[in-house]
Amino acid sequence: MARSKVVPESKKALDILKYEIAAELGLPVGYSQSLNVDTEFAGELGSIPSSSAKKDYWGHITSRDNGAVGGRMTQRLIQRAEETLFTL
């Protein structure tokens, strides 16, 4: 299976876009969100590994929601490319 490669210079912009879309969808992830008591308690109980309980943790998000973020990222990137092409 071929994996797509990301241009290193675009990685930060894609991360920003990813978290922007997750915020629009109301998903509890992101660099700006601190851990809440429930996540900390879940880590203590072992339902979320304490080593995974950090700011950039997406393990508690469903596959459907993760796919929605990826799909919206793709839509937005295509939209921006089309806008760039049509303005030339």
Coordinates of N, CA and C in Angstrom, one line a residue:
M1 N 0.8 -1.2 0.0 CA 0.0 0.0 0.0 C 0.9 1.2 0.0
A2 N 0.7 2.1 -0.9 CA 1.4 3.4 -1.0 C 1.0 4.4 0.0
R3 N 1.9 5.0 0.6 CA 1.6 6.1 1.6 C 1.9 7.4 0.9
S4 N 1.0 8.4 1.1 CA 1.3 9.7 0.6 C 2.3 10.4 1.4
K5 N 3.1 11.2 0.7 CA 4.2 11.9 1.4 C 3.7 13.4 1.5
V6 N 4.0 14.0 2.7 CA 3.7 15.4 2.9 C 4.9 16.2 2.7
V7 N 4.8 17.3 2.0 CA 5.9 18.2 1.9 C 6.2 18.8 3.3
P8 N 7.5 18.7 3.7 CA 7.8 19.1 5.1 C 7.4 20.5 5.4
E9 N 7.4 21.4 4.5 CA 7.1 22.8 4.7 C 5.6 23.0 5.0
S10 N 4.8 22.0 4.5 CA 3.3 22.2 4.7 C 2.8 21.5 5.9
K11 N 3.6 20.7 6.6 CA 3.1 20.0 7.8 C 2.5 20.9 8.8
K12 N 3.1 22.0 9.1 CA 2.5 22.9 10.2 C 1.2 23.4 9.7
A13 N 1.1 23.8 8.5 CA -0.2 24.4 7.9 C -1.3 23.3 8.0
L14 N -0.9 22.1 7.7 CA -1.9 21.0 7.7 C -2.4 20.7 9.1
D15 N -1.4 20.8 10.1 CA -1.8 20.6 11.5 C -2.8 21.7 11.9
I16 N -2.5 22.9 11.6 CA -3.4 24.0 11.9 C -4.7 23.8 11.3
L17 N -4.8 23.4 10.1 CA -6.1 23.1 9.4 C -6.8 22.0 10.1
K18 N -6.1 21.0 10.5 CA -6.7 19.8 11.1 C -7.4 20.2 12.4
Y19 N -6.7 21.0 13.3 CA -7.2 21.4 14.5 C -8.4 22.5 14.4
E20 N -8.3 23.3 13.3 CA -9.3 24.2 13.0 C -10.6 23.5 12.7
I21 N -10.5 22.5 11.9 CA -11.7 21.7 11.4 C -12.2 20.9 12.6
A22 N -11.4 20.3 13.4 CA -11.8 19.6 14.6 C -12.6 20.5 15.6
A23 N -12.1 21.8 15.7 CA -12.8 22.7 16.5 C -14.2 23.1 15.9
E24 N -14.3 23.2 14.6 CA -15.5 23.5 13.9 C -16.5 22.3 14.2
L25 N -16.0 21.1 14.2 CA -16.9 19.9 14.4 C -17.2 19.7 15.9
G26 N -16.5 20.5 16.8 CA -16.8 20.3 18.2 C -16.1 19.1 18.8
L27 N -15.0 18.7 18.2 CA -14.2 17.5 18.8 C -13.2 18.0 19.8
P28 N -13.2 17.3 21.0 CA -12.3 17.7 22.1 C -10.9 17.3 21.9
V29 N -10.2 17.9 21.0 CA -8.8 17.7 20.8 C -8.1 19.0 20.5
G30 N -6.8 19.0 20.6 CA -6.1 20.2 20.2 C -5.0 20.6 21.2
Y31 N -4.2 21.4 20.6 CA -3.1 22.0 21.4 C -3.6 23.0 22.5
S32 N -4.7 23.6 22.1 CA -5.2 24.7 23.0 C -6.0 24.1 24.2
Q33 N -6.4 22.9 24.1 CA -7.3 22.3 25.1 C -6.5 21.7 26.2
S34 N -6.7 22.0 27.4 CA -6.0 21.4 28.5 C -6.8 20.1 28.9
L35 N -6.1 19.2 29.5 CA -6.8 18.0 30.0 C -7.9 18.3 31.0
N36 N -9.0 17.8 30.9 CA -10.0 18.0 31.9 C -10.0 16.9 32.9
V37 N -10.8 17.1 33.9 CA -10.8 16.1 35.0 C -11.2 14.7 34.6
D38 N -12.2 14.6 33.7 CA -12.7 13.4 33.2 C -11.6 12.6 32.5
T39 N -10.8 13.2 31.7 CA -9.7 12.5 31.0 C -8.7 12.1 32.0
E40 N -8.4 12.9 32.9 CA -7.4 12.5 33.9 C -7.9 11.3 34.7
F41 N -9.2 11.4 35.1 CA -9.8 10.3 35.9 C -9.8 9.0 35.0
A42 N -10.1 9.1 33.7 CA -10.1 7.9 32.8 C -8.7 7.4 32.7
G43 N -7.7 8.2 32.7 CA -6.3 7.7 32.7 C -6.0 7.0 34.0
E44 N -6.5 7.4 35.1 CA -6.2 6.8 36.4 C -6.9 5.4 36.4
L45 N -8.1 5.3 35.8 CA -8.8 4.0 35.7 C -8.2 3.1 34.7
G46 N -7.4 3.6 33.8 CA -6.8 2.7 32.8 C -7.6 2.7 31.5
S47 N -8.7 3.4 31.4 CA -9.5 3.3 30.1 C -8.8 4.1 29.0
I48 N -8.0 5.2 29.4 CA -7.1 5.9 28.5 C -5.7 5.8 29.1
P49 N -4.8 5.2 28.4 CA -3.4 5.0 29.0 C -2.9 6.4 29.4
S50 N -2.3 6.4 30.6 CA -1.8 7.7 31.1 C -0.7 8.2 30.2
S51 N 0.1 7.4 29.6 CA 1.1 7.8 28.7 C 0.6 8.5 27.4
S52 N -0.7 8.2 27.1 CA -1.3 8.8 25.9 C -2.1 10.1 26.3
A53 N -2.3 10.4 27.6 CA -3.0 11.5 28.0 C -2.1 12.8 27.8
K54 N -2.2 13.3 26.7 CA -1.4 14.5 26.4 C -2.2 15.4 25.5
K55 N -1.7 16.6 25.2 CA -2.4 17.6 24.4 C -2.8 17.1 23.0
D56 N -1.9 16.3 22.3 CA -2.1 15.9 21.0 C -2.6 14.5 20.9
Y57 N -3.6 14.1 21.7 CA -4.2 12.8 21.7 C -5.5 12.7 21.0
W58 N -5.6 11.8 20.1 CA -6.8 11.6 19.3 C -7.4 10.2 19.5
G59 N -6.9 9.5 20.4 CA -7.4 8.1 20.6 C -8.8 7.9 21.1
H60 N -9.3 8.9 21.7 CA -10.7 8.9 22.2 C -11.7 9.3 21.2
I61 N -11.3 9.8 20.0 CA -12.2 10.2 18.9 C -12.5 9.0 18.0
T62 N -13.8 8.9 17.7 CA -14.2 7.8 16.8 C -13.6 7.8 15.4
S63 N -13.5 6.7 14.8 CA -13.0 6.6 13.4 C -13.9 7.5 12.5
R64 N -15.1 7.5 12.7 CA -16.1 8.3 11.9 C -15.7 9.8 12.0
D65 N -15.5 10.3 13.2 CA -15.1 11.7 13.4 C -13.8 12.0 12.9
N66 N -12.8 11.1 13.0 CA -11.5 11.3 12.4 C -11.6 11.4 10.9
G67 N -12.4 10.5 10.3 CA -12.6 10.5 8.9 C -13.3 11.8 8.4
A68 N -14.2 12.3 9.3 CA -14.9 13.6 8.9 C -13.8 14.7 8.9
V69 N -12.9 14.7 9.8 CA -11.8 15.7 9.8 C -11.0 15.6 8.5
G70 N -10.6 14.4 8.2 CA -9.8 14.2 7.0 C -10.6 14.6 5.7
G71 N -11.9 14.2 5.7 CA -12.7 14.6 4.5 C -12.8 16.1 4.4
R72 N -13.1 16.7 5.5 CA -13.2 18.2 5.4 C -11.9 18.9 5.0
M73 N -10.8 18.3 5.5 CA -9.5 18.8 5.1 C -9.3 18.7 3.6
T74 N -9.6 17.6 3.0 CA -9.5 17.4 1.6 C -10.4 18.3 0.9
Q75 N -11.7 18.5 1.3 CA -12.6 19.4 0.7 C -12.0 20.8 0.7
R76 N -11.5 21.2 1.8 CA -11.0 22.6 1.9 C -9.8 22.8 1.1
L77 N -8.9 21.8 1.0 CA -7.7 21.9 0.2 C -8.0 22.0 -1.3
I78 N -9.0 21.2 -1.7 CA -9.4 21.3 -3.1 C -10.1 22.6 -3.4
Q79 N -10.9 23.1 -2.5 CA -11.6 24.4 -2.7 C -10.5 25.5 -2.8
R80 N -9.5 25.5 -2.0 CA -8.5 26.5 -2.0 C -7.7 26.4 -3.3
A81 N -7.4 25.2 -3.8 CA -6.7 25.0 -5.1 C -7.5 25.6 -6.2
E82 N -8.8 25.3 -6.2 CA -9.7 25.8 -7.3 C -9.8 27.3 -7.3
E83 N -9.9 27.9 -6.1 CA -9.9 29.3 -6.0 C -8.6 29.9 -6.6
T84 N -7.5 29.3 -6.3 CA -6.2 29.8 -6.8 C -6.1 29.7 -8.3
L85 N -6.6 28.6 -8.8 CA -6.6 28.4 -10.3 C -7.5 29.4 -11.0
F86 N -8.7 29.6 -10.4 CA -9.6 30.5 -11.1 C -9.3 32.0 -10.9
T87 N -8.5 32.3 -10.0 CA -8.1 33.7 -9.8 C -6.9 34.1 -10.7
L88 N -6.3 33.1 -11.3 CA -5.1 33.4 -12.2 C -5.5 34.0 -13.5

